Each structure stands twice: as C-alpha cells, then as structure tokens.
PDB file of C-alpha atoms and ligand atoms in Angstrom:
ATOM      1  CA  MET C  22     134.782-189.047 144.591  1.00 44.00           C
ATOM      2  CA  LYS C  23     135.805-192.591 145.740  1.00 48.00           C
ATOM      3  CA  THR C  24     134.089-192.223 149.297  1.00 50.00           C
ATOM      4  CA  LYS C  25     130.942-191.055 147.477  1.00 52.00           C
ATOM      5  CA  PHE C  26     131.094-194.246 145.227  1.00 47.00           C
ATOM      6  CA  ILE C  27     131.571-196.441 148.250  1.00 47.00           C
ATOM      7  CA  THR C  28     128.839-194.925 150.200  1.00 49.00           C
ATOM      8  CA  LYS C  29     126.598-195.208 147.102  1.00 50.00           C
ATOM      9  CA  THR C  30     127.318-198.953 146.836  1.00 46.00           C
ATOM     10  CA  LEU C  31     126.950-199.707 150.474  1.00 45.00           C
ATOM     11  CA  ALA C  32     123.554-197.889 150.358  1.00 49.00           C
ATOM     12  CA  ILE C  33     122.328-200.013 147.411  1.00 44.00           C
ATOM     13  CA  LEU C  34     123.680-203.088 149.192  1.00 42.00           C
ATOM     14  CA  VAL C  35     121.896-202.307 152.433  1.00 43.00           C
ATOM     15  CA  ILE C  36     118.595-201.546 150.622  1.00 42.00           C
ATOM     16  CA  ALA C  37     119.070-204.725 148.728  1.00 43.00           C
ATOM     17  CA  LEU C  38     119.680-206.825 151.531  1.00 40.00           C
ATOM     18  CA  PHE C  39     116.845-205.186 153.507  1.00 41.00           C
ATOM     19  CA  SER C  40     114.265-205.685 150.948  1.00 40.00           C
ATOM     20  CA  SER C  41     115.278-209.342 150.367  1.00 40.00           C
ATOM     21  CA  VAL C  42     114.924-209.933 154.152  1.00 39.00           C
ATOM     22  CA  CYS C  43     111.597-208.279 154.097  1.00 40.00           C
ATOM     23  CA  GLY C  44     110.651-210.230 150.939  1.00 41.00           C
ATOM     24  CA  PHE C  45     111.895-213.445 152.564  1.00 44.00           C
ATOM     25  CA  ALA C  46     109.802-212.705 155.774  1.00 45.00           C
ATOM     26  CA  GLN C  47     106.641-211.890 153.566  1.00 51.00           C
ATOM     27  CA  ASP C  48     106.828-214.997 151.659  1.00 65.00           C
ATOM     28  CA  THR C  49     108.205-217.440 154.201  1.00 78.00           C
ATOM     29  CA  PRO C  50     106.481-217.353 157.650  1.00 85.00           C
ATOM     30  CA  GLN C  51     108.885-218.052 160.551  1.00 93.00           C
ATOM     31  CA  LEU C  52     107.389-220.615 162.837  1.00 96.00           C
ATOM     32  CA  THR C  53     108.290-221.973 166.380  1.00 97.00           C
ATOM     33  CA  ASP C  54     107.898-225.750 167.027  1.00 97.00           C
ATOM     34  CA  PRO C  55     104.616-225.257 168.769  1.00 97.00           C
ATOM     35  CA  GLU C  56     103.313-223.465 165.849  1.00 97.00           C
ATOM     36  CA  ILE C  57     104.547-226.079 163.278  1.00 98.00           C
ATOM     37  CA  ALA C  58     102.806-228.563 165.301  1.00 97.00           C
ATOM     38  CA  LYS C  59      99.458-226.803 165.059  1.00 98.00           C
ATOM     39  CA  VAL C  60      99.976-226.356 161.198  1.00 98.00           C
ATOM     40  CA  ALA C  61     100.659-230.099 161.176  1.00 97.00           C
ATOM     41  CA  VAL C  62      97.547-231.034 162.933  1.00 97.00           C
ATOM     42  CA  VAL C  63      95.306-228.570 161.184  1.00 98.00           C
ATOM     43  CA  ALA C  64      96.573-229.499 157.679  1.00 98.00           C
ATOM     44  CA  ASN C  65      95.782-233.110 158.269  1.00 98.00           C
ATOM     45  CA  GLN C  66      92.499-232.479 159.899  1.00 98.00           C
ATOM     46  CA  ILE C  67      91.328-230.497 157.121  1.00 98.00           C
ATOM     47  CA  ASP C  68      91.952-233.355 154.509  1.00 98.00           C
ATOM     48  CA  VAL C  69      90.150-235.744 156.897  1.00 98.00           C
ATOM     49  CA  ASP C  70      87.126-233.479 157.006  1.00 98.00           C
ATOM     50  CA  TYR C  71      87.116-233.147 153.040  1.00 98.00           C
ATOM     51  CA  ALA C  72      87.388-236.906 152.936  1.00 98.00           C
ATOM     52  CA  LYS C  73      84.245-237.194 155.275  1.00 98.00           C
ATOM     53  CA  LEU C  74      82.362-234.985 153.091  1.00 98.00           C
ATOM     54  CA  ALA C  75      83.264-237.057 150.004  1.00 98.00           C
ATOM     55  CA  ILE C  76      82.208-240.295 151.734  1.00 98.00           C
ATOM     56  CA  ASP C  77      78.918-238.516 152.658  1.00 97.00           C
ATOM     57  CA  ARG C  78      78.360-237.113 149.081  1.00 97.00           C
ATOM     58  CA  SER C  79      80.067-239.318 146.500  1.00 97.00           C
ATOM     59  CA  LYS C  80      78.801-242.597 144.882  1.00 96.00           C
ATOM     60  CA  ASN C  81      81.997-242.904 142.861  1.00 96.00           C
ATOM     61  CA  PRO C  82      83.807-245.951 144.135  1.00 95.00           C
ATOM     62  CA  ASP C  83      87.300-244.539 143.095  1.00 95.00           C
ATOM     63  CA  VAL C  84      86.525-241.212 144.971  1.00 96.00           C
ATOM     64  CA  ARG C  85      85.174-243.178 148.110  1.00 97.00           C
ATOM     65  CA  GLU C  86      88.105-245.499 148.114  1.00 96.00           C
ATOM     66  CA  PHE C  87      90.549-242.389 147.874  1.00 97.00           C
ATOM     67  CA  ALA C  88      88.698-240.623 150.601  1.00 98.00           C
ATOM     68  CA  ASN C  89      88.776-243.743 152.862  1.00 98.00           C
ATOM     69  CA  THR C  90      92.572-243.923 152.342  1.00 98.00           C
ATOM     70  CA  MET C  91      92.767-239.956 153.291  1.00 98.00           C
ATOM     71  CA  ILE C  92      90.883-240.680 156.543  1.00 98.00           C
ATOM     72  CA  ALA C  93      92.976-243.572 157.549  1.00 97.00           C
ATOM     73  CA  ASP C  94      96.387-241.987 156.703  1.00 98.00           C
ATOM     74  CA  HIS C  95      95.742-238.367 157.807  1.00 98.00           C
ATOM     75  CA  SER C  96      94.223-239.688 161.188  1.00 97.00           C
ATOM     76  CA  ALA C  97      97.430-241.876 161.472  1.00 97.00           C
ATOM     77  CA  ILE C  98      99.639-238.762 161.018  1.00 97.00           C
ATOM     78  CA  ILE C  99      97.587-236.657 163.585  1.00 97.00           C
ATOM     79  CA  LYS C 100      97.923-239.583 165.984  1.00 97.00           C
ATOM     80  CA  GLN C 101     101.600-239.599 165.709  1.00 97.00           C
ATOM     81  CA  ALA C 102     101.688-235.938 165.973  1.00 97.00           C
ATOM     82  CA  VAL C 103      99.632-235.685 169.049  1.00 97.00           C
ATOM     83  CA  ALA C 104     101.672-238.463 170.691  1.00 97.00           C
ATOM     84  CA  LEU C 105     104.702-236.493 170.044  1.00 97.00           C
ATOM     85  CA  VAL C 106     103.590-233.178 171.411  1.00 96.00           C
ATOM     86  CA  THR C 107     102.241-234.955 174.444  1.00 97.00           C
ATOM     87  CA  LYS C 108     105.667-236.617 174.934  1.00 97.00           C
ATOM     88  CA  LEU C 109     107.446-233.220 174.424  1.00 95.00           C
ATOM     89  CA  GLY C 110     105.148-231.361 176.581  1.00 95.00           C
ATOM     90  CA  VAL C 111     104.462-229.025 173.660  1.00 93.00           C
ATOM     91  CA  VAL C 112     101.093-227.252 173.336  1.00 96.00           C
ATOM     92  CA  PRO C 113     100.327-226.498 169.637  1.00 97.00           C
ATOM     93  CA  GLN C 114      99.947-222.827 169.004  1.00 97.00           C
ATOM     94  CA  ASP C 115      97.781-221.029 166.500  1.00 97.00           C
ATOM     95  CA  ASN C 116      99.472-218.964 164.126  1.00 97.00           C
ATOM     96  CA  ALA C 117      99.027-216.926 160.681  1.00 96.00           C
ATOM     97  CA  MET C 118      99.758-220.269 158.743  1.00 96.00           C
ATOM     98  CA  SER C 119      97.228-222.394 160.601  1.00 97.00           C
ATOM     99  CA  LYS C 120      94.734-219.551 160.601  1.00 97.00           C
ATOM    100  CA  SER C 121      94.997-219.163 156.804  1.00 96.00           C
ATOM    101  CA  LEU C 122      94.776-222.823 156.132  1.00 97.00           C
ATOM    102  CA  LEU C 123      91.469-223.010 158.131  1.00 98.00           C
ATOM    103  CA  GLN C 124      90.106-219.927 156.387  1.00 98.00           C
ATOM    104  CA  GLN C 125      90.875-221.304 152.891  1.00 97.00           C
ATOM    105  CA  ALA C 126      89.444-224.758 153.888  1.00 98.00           C
ATOM    106  CA  ASP C 127      86.143-223.094 154.920  1.00 98.00           C
ATOM    107  CA  GLU C 128      85.885-221.423 151.450  1.00 98.00           C
ATOM    108  CA  THR C 129      86.685-224.645 149.824  1.00 98.00           C
ATOM    109  CA  THR C 130      84.136-226.529 151.811  1.00 98.00           C
ATOM    110  CA  LYS C 131      81.461-224.192 150.750  1.00 98.00           C
ATOM    111  CA  LYS C 132      82.214-224.692 147.128  1.00 97.00           C
ATOM    112  CA  LEU C 133      82.232-228.445 147.452  1.00 98.00           C
ATOM    113  CA  LYS C 134      79.118-228.470 149.452  1.00 97.00           C
ATOM    114  CA  ALA C 135      77.473-226.667 146.467  1.00 97.00           C
ATOM    115  CA  ALA C 136      78.585-229.214 143.904  1.00 97.00           C
ATOM    116  CA  LYS C 137      76.504-232.218 143.140  1.00 95.00           C
ATOM    117  CA  GLY C 138      76.892-235.547 141.579  1.00 95.00           C
ATOM    118  CA  LYS C 139      79.917-235.838 139.247  1.00 95.00           C
ATOM    119  CA  ALA C 140      80.604-232.100 139.612  1.00 97.00           C
ATOM    120  CA  PHE C 141      81.206-232.802 143.307  1.00 97.00           C
ATOM    121  CA  ASP C 142      83.639-235.644 142.397  1.00 97.00           C
ATOM    122  CA  LYS C 143      85.554-233.626 140.126  1.00 97.00           C
ATOM    123  CA  ALA C 144      85.686-230.663 142.426  1.00 98.00           C
ATOM    124  CA  TYR C 145      86.785-232.833 145.357  1.00 98.00           C
ATOM    125  CA  ILE C 146      89.625-234.678 143.565  1.00 98.00           C
ATOM    126  CA  ASP C 147      90.908-231.438 141.744  1.00 98.00           C
ATOM    127  CA  ASN C 148      91.039-229.909 145.204  1.00 98.00           C
ATOM    128  CA  GLU C 149      92.808-232.859 146.725  1.00 98.00           C
ATOM    129  CA  VAL C 150      95.576-232.651 143.931  1.00 98.00           C
ATOM    130  CA  ALA C 151      95.934-228.932 144.644  1.00 98.00           C
ATOM    131  CA  TYR C 152      95.817-229.338 148.364  1.00 98.00           C
ATOM    132  CA  HIS C 153      98.392-232.091 148.384  1.00 98.00           C
ATOM    133  CA  LYS C 154     100.684-230.195 146.170  1.00 98.00           C
ATOM    134  CA  ALA C 155     100.336-227.112 148.443  1.00 97.00           C
ATOM    135  CA  VAL C 156     101.008-229.187 151.607  1.00 97.00           C
ATOM    136  CA  ILE C 157     103.843-230.950 150.069  1.00 98.00           C
ATOM    137  CA  GLY C 158     105.436-227.546 149.206  1.00 97.00           C
ATOM    138  CA  ALA C 159     104.888-226.156 152.830  1.00 97.00           C
ATOM    139  CA  VAL C 160     106.281-229.160 154.510  1.00 97.00           C
ATOM    140  CA  LYS C 161     109.228-229.223 152.342  1.00 97.00           C
ATOM    141  CA  THR C 162     110.057-225.542 152.330  1.00 97.00           C
ATOM    142  CA  VAL C 163     108.819-224.276 155.710  1.00 97.00           C
ATOM    143  CA  LEU C 164     107.828-226.900 158.353  1.00 97.00           C
ATOM    144  CA  ILE C 165     110.916-229.364 157.704  1.00 98.00           C
ATOM    145  CA  PRO C 166     113.556-226.485 157.488  1.00 98.00           C
ATOM    146  CA  GLN C 167     112.129-224.539 160.469  1.00 98.00           C
ATOM    147  CA  SER C 168     111.645-227.569 162.905  1.00 97.00           C
ATOM    148  CA  GLN C 169     114.026-227.205 165.896  1.00 97.00           C
ATOM    149  CA  ASN C 170     113.235-230.433 167.568  1.00 97.00           C
ATOM    150  CA  ALA C 171     114.688-233.587 165.734  1.00 97.00           C
ATOM    151  CA  GLU C 172     111.596-235.851 166.210  1.00 98.00           C
ATOM    152  CA  LEU C 173     109.282-233.211 164.965  1.00 97.00           C
ATOM    153  CA  LYS C 174     111.541-232.827 161.891  1.00 98.00           C
ATOM    154  CA  ALA C 175     111.645-236.597 161.500  1.00 98.00           C
ATOM    155  CA  LEU C 176     107.748-236.960 161.660  1.00 98.00           C
ATOM    156  CA  LEU C 177     107.400-234.344 159.138  1.00 98.00           C
ATOM    157  CA  GLU C 178     109.986-236.168 156.893  1.00 98.00           C
ATOM    158  CA  THR C 179     108.153-239.419 157.484  1.00 97.00           C
ATOM    159  CA  ALA C 180     104.925-237.640 156.160  1.00 98.00           C
ATOM    160  CA  MET C 181     106.557-236.574 152.934  1.00 98.00           C
ATOM    161  CA  PRO C 182     106.437-239.960 151.071  1.00 98.00           C
ATOM    162  CA  ILE C 183     102.830-240.487 152.351  1.00 98.00           C
ATOM    163  CA  LEU C 184     101.783-237.133 151.033  1.00 98.00           C
ATOM    164  CA  GLU C 185     103.494-237.721 147.703  1.00 98.00           C
ATOM    165  CA  THR C 186     101.685-241.136 147.371  1.00 98.00           C
ATOM    166  CA  HIS C 187      98.566-239.385 148.039  1.00 98.00           C
ATOM    167  CA  LEU C 188      99.233-237.000 145.237  1.00 98.00           C
ATOM    168  CA  HIS C 189      99.913-239.711 142.755  1.00 97.00           C
ATOM    169  CA  HIS C 190      96.803-241.462 143.873  1.00 97.00           C
ATOM    170  CA  ALA C 191      94.746-238.312 143.545  1.00 97.00           C
ATOM    171  CA  GLU C 192      95.979-237.733 139.979  1.00 97.00           C
ATOM    172  CA  MET C 193      95.236-241.238 139.080  1.00 95.00           C
ATOM    173  CA  ALA C 194      91.703-240.820 140.286  1.00 95.00           C
ATOM    174  CA  GLN C 195      91.482-237.437 138.620  1.00 95.00           C
ATOM    175  CA  SER C 196      92.328-238.802 135.266  1.00 93.00           C
ATOM    176  CA  LYS C 197      89.810-241.699 135.691  1.00 91.00           C
ATOM    177  CA  ILE C 198      87.033-239.274 136.547  1.00 86.00           C
ATOM    178  CA  LEU C 199      87.670-237.106 133.315  1.00 80.00           C
ATOM    179  CA  LYS C 200      87.077-239.987 130.995  1.00 75.00           C
TER     180      LYS C 200
ATOM    181  CA  MET W   5     140.954-321.421 139.958  1.00 47.00           C
ATOM    182  CA  ASN W   6     139.178-319.679 137.427  1.00 54.00           C
ATOM    183  CA  THR W   7     135.737-320.053 139.535  1.00 55.00           C
ATOM    184  CA  VAL W   8     137.470-318.785 142.695  1.00 56.00           C
ATOM    185  CA  ARG W   9     138.740-315.745 140.861  1.00 59.00           C
ATOM    186  CA  ASN W  10     135.386-315.271 139.416  1.00 62.00           C
ATOM    187  CA  HIS W  11     133.826-315.313 142.910  1.00 64.00           C
ATOM    188  CA  SER W  12     136.250-312.925 144.182  1.00 64.00           C
ATOM    189  CA  VAL W  13     135.718-310.451 141.461  1.00 61.00           C
ATOM    190  CA  SER W  14     131.682-310.896 141.878  1.00 64.00           C
ATOM    191  CA  LEU W  15     132.302-310.407 145.705  1.00 58.00           C
ATOM    192  CA  ALA W  16     134.335-307.397 145.249  1.00 61.00           C
ATOM    193  CA  ILE W  17     131.946-305.815 142.710  1.00 57.00           C
ATOM    194  CA  PHE W  18     129.075-306.545 145.164  1.00 55.00           C
ATOM    195  CA  VAL W  19     131.083-304.818 148.170  1.00 56.00           C
ATOM    196  CA  VAL W  20     131.714-301.713 146.027  1.00 54.00           C
ATOM    197  CA  GLY W  21     128.232-301.634 144.751  1.00 55.00           C
ATOM    198  CA  LEU W  22     127.033-301.863 148.343  1.00 52.00           C
ATOM    199  CA  ALA W  23     129.303-299.030 149.511  1.00 54.00           C
ATOM    200  CA  CYS W  24     128.057-296.998 146.412  1.00 46.00           C
ATOM    201  CA  VAL W  25     124.509-297.441 147.577  1.00 47.00           C
ATOM    202  CA  PHE W  26     125.424-296.390 151.067  1.00 49.00           C
ATOM    203  CA  LEU W  27     127.193-293.429 150.120  1.00 48.00           C
ATOM    204  CA  VAL W  28     124.327-292.394 147.656  1.00 47.00           C
ATOM    205  CA  LEU W  29     121.780-292.933 150.411  1.00 45.00           C
ATOM    206  CA  THR W  30     123.786-291.031 153.016  1.00 47.00           C
ATOM    207  CA  GLY W  31     124.612-288.317 150.535  1.00 47.00           C
ATOM    208  CA  PHE W  32     121.125-287.973 149.641  1.00 48.00           C
ATOM    209  CA  ASN W  33     120.199-287.709 153.229  1.00 47.00           C
ATOM    210  CA  ASN W  34     122.626-284.896 153.837  1.00 46.00           C
ATOM    211  CA  THR W  35     121.586-282.633 150.843  1.00 44.00           C
ATOM    212  CA  ASP W  36     117.952-283.563 151.309  1.00 44.00           C
ATOM    213  CA  VAL W  37     117.590-281.044 154.137  1.00 47.00           C
ATOM    214  CA  ASN W  38     118.338-277.925 151.973  1.00 59.00           C
ATOM    215  CA  PRO W  39     116.281-278.111 148.578  1.00 65.00           C
ATOM    216  CA  ASN W  40     113.203-279.213 149.976  1.00 74.00           C
ATOM    217  CA  THR W  41     112.724-277.011 153.156  1.00 88.00           C
ATOM    218  CA  PRO W  42     110.942-273.691 152.070  1.00 92.00           C
ATOM    219  CA  THR W  43     112.795-270.703 152.483  1.00 95.00           C
ATOM    220  CA  LYS W  44     110.997-267.591 154.157  1.00 97.00           C
ATOM    221  CA  HIS W  45     111.572-264.343 152.158  1.00 98.00           C
ATOM    222  CA  VAL W  46     110.594-260.930 154.163  1.00 98.00           C
ATOM    223  CA  VAL W  47     109.365-258.031 152.244  1.00 98.00           C
ATOM    224  CA  THR W  48     109.318-254.898 154.343  1.00 98.00           C
ATOM    225  CA  ILE W  49     106.611-252.353 153.787  1.00 98.00           C
ATOM    226  CA  TYR W  50     108.400-249.105 154.593  1.00 98.00           C
ATOM    227  CA  GLN W  51     107.950-245.344 153.543  1.00 97.00           C
ATOM    228  CA  MET W  52     105.110-246.324 151.159  1.00 98.00           C
ATOM    229  CA  LYS W  53     107.107-249.013 149.264  1.00 98.00           C
ATOM    230  CA  PHE W  54     107.421-252.815 149.199  1.00 98.00           C
ATOM    231  CA  ASN W  55     111.040-253.535 149.843  1.00 98.00           C
ATOM    232  CA  PRO W  56     112.286-255.231 147.914  1.00 98.00           C
ATOM    233  CA  GLU W  57     109.526-254.538 145.128  1.00 98.00           C
ATOM    234  CA  ASN W  58     110.196-257.640 143.138  1.00 98.00           C
ATOM    235  CA  ILE W  59     111.415-261.033 144.508  1.00 98.00           C
ATOM    236  CA  SER W  60     112.180-264.503 142.992  1.00 97.00           C
ATOM    237  CA  VAL W  61     111.454-267.439 145.127  1.00 97.00           C
ATOM    238  CA  LYS W  62     111.314-271.208 144.708  1.00 96.00           C
ATOM    239  CA  LYS W  63     107.917-272.855 144.609  1.00 96.00           C
ATOM    240  CA  GLY W  64     106.835-273.687 148.037  1.00 96.00           C
ATOM    241  CA  ASP W  65     108.844-270.717 149.673  1.00 97.00           C
ATOM    242  CA  ILE W  66     107.087-268.529 152.137  1.00 98.00           C
ATOM    243  CA  VAL W  67     106.839-264.735 151.593  1.00 98.00           C
ATOM    244  CA  GLU W  68     106.223-262.622 154.727  1.00 98.00           C
ATOM    245  CA  TRP W  69     105.191-258.993 154.361  1.00 98.00           C
ATOM    246  CA  VAL W  70     105.945-256.685 157.587  1.00 98.00           C
ATOM    247  CA  ASN W  71     104.318-253.273 157.788  1.00 98.00           C
ATOM    248  CA  LYS W  72     106.810-250.747 159.284  1.00 98.00           C
ATOM    249  CA  ASP W  73     104.775-247.547 158.462  1.00 98.00           C
ATOM    250  CA  PHE W  74     102.359-246.112 160.945  1.00 97.00           C
ATOM    251  CA  VAL W  75      99.858-245.905 158.183  1.00 97.00           C
ATOM    252  CA  PRO W  76      97.801-249.042 157.057  1.00 97.00           C
ATOM    253  CA  HIS W  77      98.816-251.093 154.053  1.00 98.00           C
ATOM    254  CA  ASP W  78      97.610-254.354 152.463  1.00 98.00           C
ATOM    255  CA  VAL W  79      98.900-256.914 150.156  1.00 98.00           C
ATOM    256  CA  THR W  80      96.326-257.599 147.240  1.00 98.00           C
ATOM    257  CA  GLU W  81      96.638-259.812 144.303  1.00 98.00           C
ATOM    258  CA  ILE W  82      96.694-257.652 141.195  1.00 98.00           C
ATOM    259  CA  ASN W  83      93.253-258.883 139.964  1.00 97.00           C
ATOM    260  CA  LYS W  84      91.985-258.967 143.636  1.00 97.00           C
ATOM    261  CA  LYS W  85      91.924-262.864 143.747  1.00 97.00           C
ATOM    262  CA  TRP W  86      93.104-262.445 147.381  1.00 97.00           C
ATOM    263  CA  THR W  87      93.891-259.869 149.946  1.00 98.00           C
ATOM    264  CA  SER W  88      95.828-259.826 153.223  1.00 98.00           C
ATOM    265  CA  LYS W  89      93.150-257.245 154.755  1.00 93.00           C
ATOM    266  CA  PRO W  90      94.567-254.010 156.161  1.00 96.00           C
ATOM    267  CA  LEU W  91      98.044-254.401 158.135  1.00 98.00           C
ATOM    268  CA  ASN W  92      98.726-251.876 160.980  1.00 97.00           C
ATOM    269  CA  GLU W  93     102.103-250.999 162.056  1.00 97.00           C
ATOM    270  CA  GLY W  94     104.010-254.116 163.033  1.00 97.00           C
ATOM    271  CA  ASP W  95     101.365-256.592 161.424  1.00 98.00           C
ATOM    272  CA  THR W  96     102.587-259.301 159.148  1.00 98.00           C
ATOM    273  CA  PHE W  97     100.998-261.416 156.402  1.00 98.00           C
ATOM    274  CA  SER W  98     102.633-264.732 155.087  1.00 98.00           C
ATOM    275  CA  LYS W  99     101.774-266.724 151.969  1.00 97.00           C
ATOM    276  CA  VAL W 100     103.185-269.848 150.739  1.00 97.00           C
ATOM    277  CA  VAL W 101     103.942-269.327 146.913  1.00 97.00           C
ATOM    278  CA  THR W 102     102.883-271.783 144.414  1.00 96.00           C
ATOM    279  CA  LYS W 103     102.962-269.529 141.324  1.00 96.00           C
ATOM    280  CA  SER W 104     104.121-266.154 140.277  1.00 98.00           C
ATOM    281  CA  PHE W 105     101.915-263.057 140.776  1.00 98.00           C
ATOM    282  CA  LYS W 106     101.769-259.370 140.895  1.00 98.00           C
ATOM    283  CA  TYR W 107     100.207-257.530 143.770  1.00 98.00           C
ATOM    284  CA  PHE W 108      99.487-254.116 145.007  1.00 98.00           C
ATOM    285  CA  CYS W 109      98.255-252.050 148.014  1.00 98.00           C
ATOM    286  CA  SER W 110      94.477-251.494 147.636  1.00 97.00           C
ATOM    287  CA  ILE W 111      94.669-248.652 150.088  1.00 97.00           C
ATOM    288  CA  HIS W 112      97.506-246.956 148.151  1.00 97.00           C
ATOM    289  CA  LEU W 113      96.960-247.936 144.595  1.00 96.00           C
ATOM    290  CA  VAL W 114     100.281-246.654 143.341  1.00 96.00           C
ATOM    291  CA  MET W 115     102.292-249.217 145.623  1.00 98.00           C
ATOM    292  CA  LYS W 116     103.226-252.393 143.497  1.00 98.00           C
ATOM    293  CA  GLY W 117     105.265-255.524 143.763  1.00 98.00           C
ATOM    294  CA  SER W 118     105.596-258.929 142.464  1.00 98.00           C
ATOM    295  CA  VAL W 119     106.805-262.497 143.333  1.00 98.00           C
ATOM    296  CA  THR W 120     108.353-264.711 140.772  1.00 98.00           C
ATOM    297  CA  VAL W 121     108.673-268.426 140.935  1.00 97.00           C
ATOM    298  CA  LYS W 122     112.167-269.366 139.467  1.00 92.00           C
ATOM    299  CA  ASP W 123     112.680-273.006 138.465  1.00 77.00           C
TER     300      ASP W 123
HETATM  301 CU1   CU L 305      99.711-248.996 151.216  1.00 59.04          CU
END
C-alpha cells in the first residue's frame, strides 16, 4: 500500500518535471553565444530596415525624426556587436529565433508597404511600439540570461536602456499621431 | 603738550588706517581668485541619461557635457534656441552659463535636463 503510494507520487512528480522541462524548452529557446550574436544583429538590422522604409514613405516630421534615431542607434549597436564577435573570433550562427524574426519582419514589411500616408505612419509607429516591447522581452529573458561570454552579456545589458528609451519615444510619437 | 598729544593721536590713527587699507587690499587679493573664477561642471551622458540631470551653477560658470554612450546624443535648448549638434562617443560640448535653461536630447526626446543659475 505504502509502496504503491510512493510509486504513484514519484510517477506524478516525474511527469510534472518532464512536462515542465518540455514546456520550458518549447517556450524558451536555448541559444549558444554565436546564435545570440546572430539574433542581436538580425533584430537590430530589422529595425534599421523598417526605419529606412519610414524615411522613404513618411512625410510626418515626428515619424521621420524617430526613424532617423532608430537608424543611428541600431546601426551603432550592430557596429558594437560586429566589433565584439570579430574580437572574440565568433561567427554568428543562424537559428530558430533569428529565422523566425526574419520571417515575421517579412510579413510586417509587406503590410507596411501596403499602407499609404497617415495609415503608414500609424502602422509603422504601432509596429515600433510592439517590436521594441518584444525585443526588450527577448533580450531580458533569453539573450542576457543565456549569454556565456561576459562581454556579450555586457553589450546586451548596455542595449537595454537604449531599447527602453526607444519604446518611450515610440509611445510618445504614437500618442501624437492619434491626435 | 596738548598739540603734541593730538599729533601723536592723529599719527596713530593714520598708521592704523593705513594698515587697515593694506589688510583690506591684500585680503581682497587673496579671496579675489575664487569667487570670480568660473567653475567647470561636467554632465556625463551615460546609459541614456544626463548625469546629473539637474545642476545648479553660478552665473558665468561653464558646463561641459561628455557623451559616454556609443549611440549619438545632443544637447538642445528646450525651445530649440541652440543645439550642440550630435555628439558621438567621447565628444564634448561646453557652454558658459548666463541664465537658467532646460534642455533635452533631440535624438532621444525622452532625455531631459536642466541648468539653474543660483545667486
Ligand atoms: Cu540622446
């Protein structure tokens, strides 16, 4: 009777543990440093490309000003990341997360290109708010905790206040556009 | 007798007076250096903030901003009366302060600071 109870408890525990590990693996991708470096470069390049599209399409001075800031800052982050991987002799590696970022960016770019005038401005800024929120989440919960190299971790930590400033700036532009 | 005493009293007053003038003059000379020499105040731009965000200075003091971030920043008067132009990492911008002002970074609109002239 007692043995049966223990076996049953143990079985439940093992199942619980196993499913939680599986769940964890599904929700949180496990990345190596070369993969993290790739995600960092791709995520920044995507925002530079959105900004270039905005400079090309928008006449709104607030949107254009914001887009210029995105080009300057995200290019500066890429430059730092490239300098670091070069110094460390790391080759950035494609992975599920970088691929999914690129795929989502493709879809978003199509939607942005279909919008004209004020609709474009709104779509661009709305996406910037959402995109920065998503990237901040990924950097905080995946990229920083999983970085093995201290300098890579430090660079990602330095990027955090930049991304947060962008999010506030985007939200300001968003509320201005709605008026 | 009386005249002699009066004379010596006058002389004494004159000597003491001269000493006073001398002391006042040299005293002035010594303290003169500090109150009228402008002080340089450094504001560091780091991790997307002006540090310190708000500073108090004396009229005529110099404020120097140093960008320690790898992203560009600028120092722009709140009504855009003047701007430093973009500062890259390591660049500095100085200004002689004649009156109080608020400023922001025109690249990152949420970054703000102020310089207050105290009397
Ligand atoms: Cu700035």
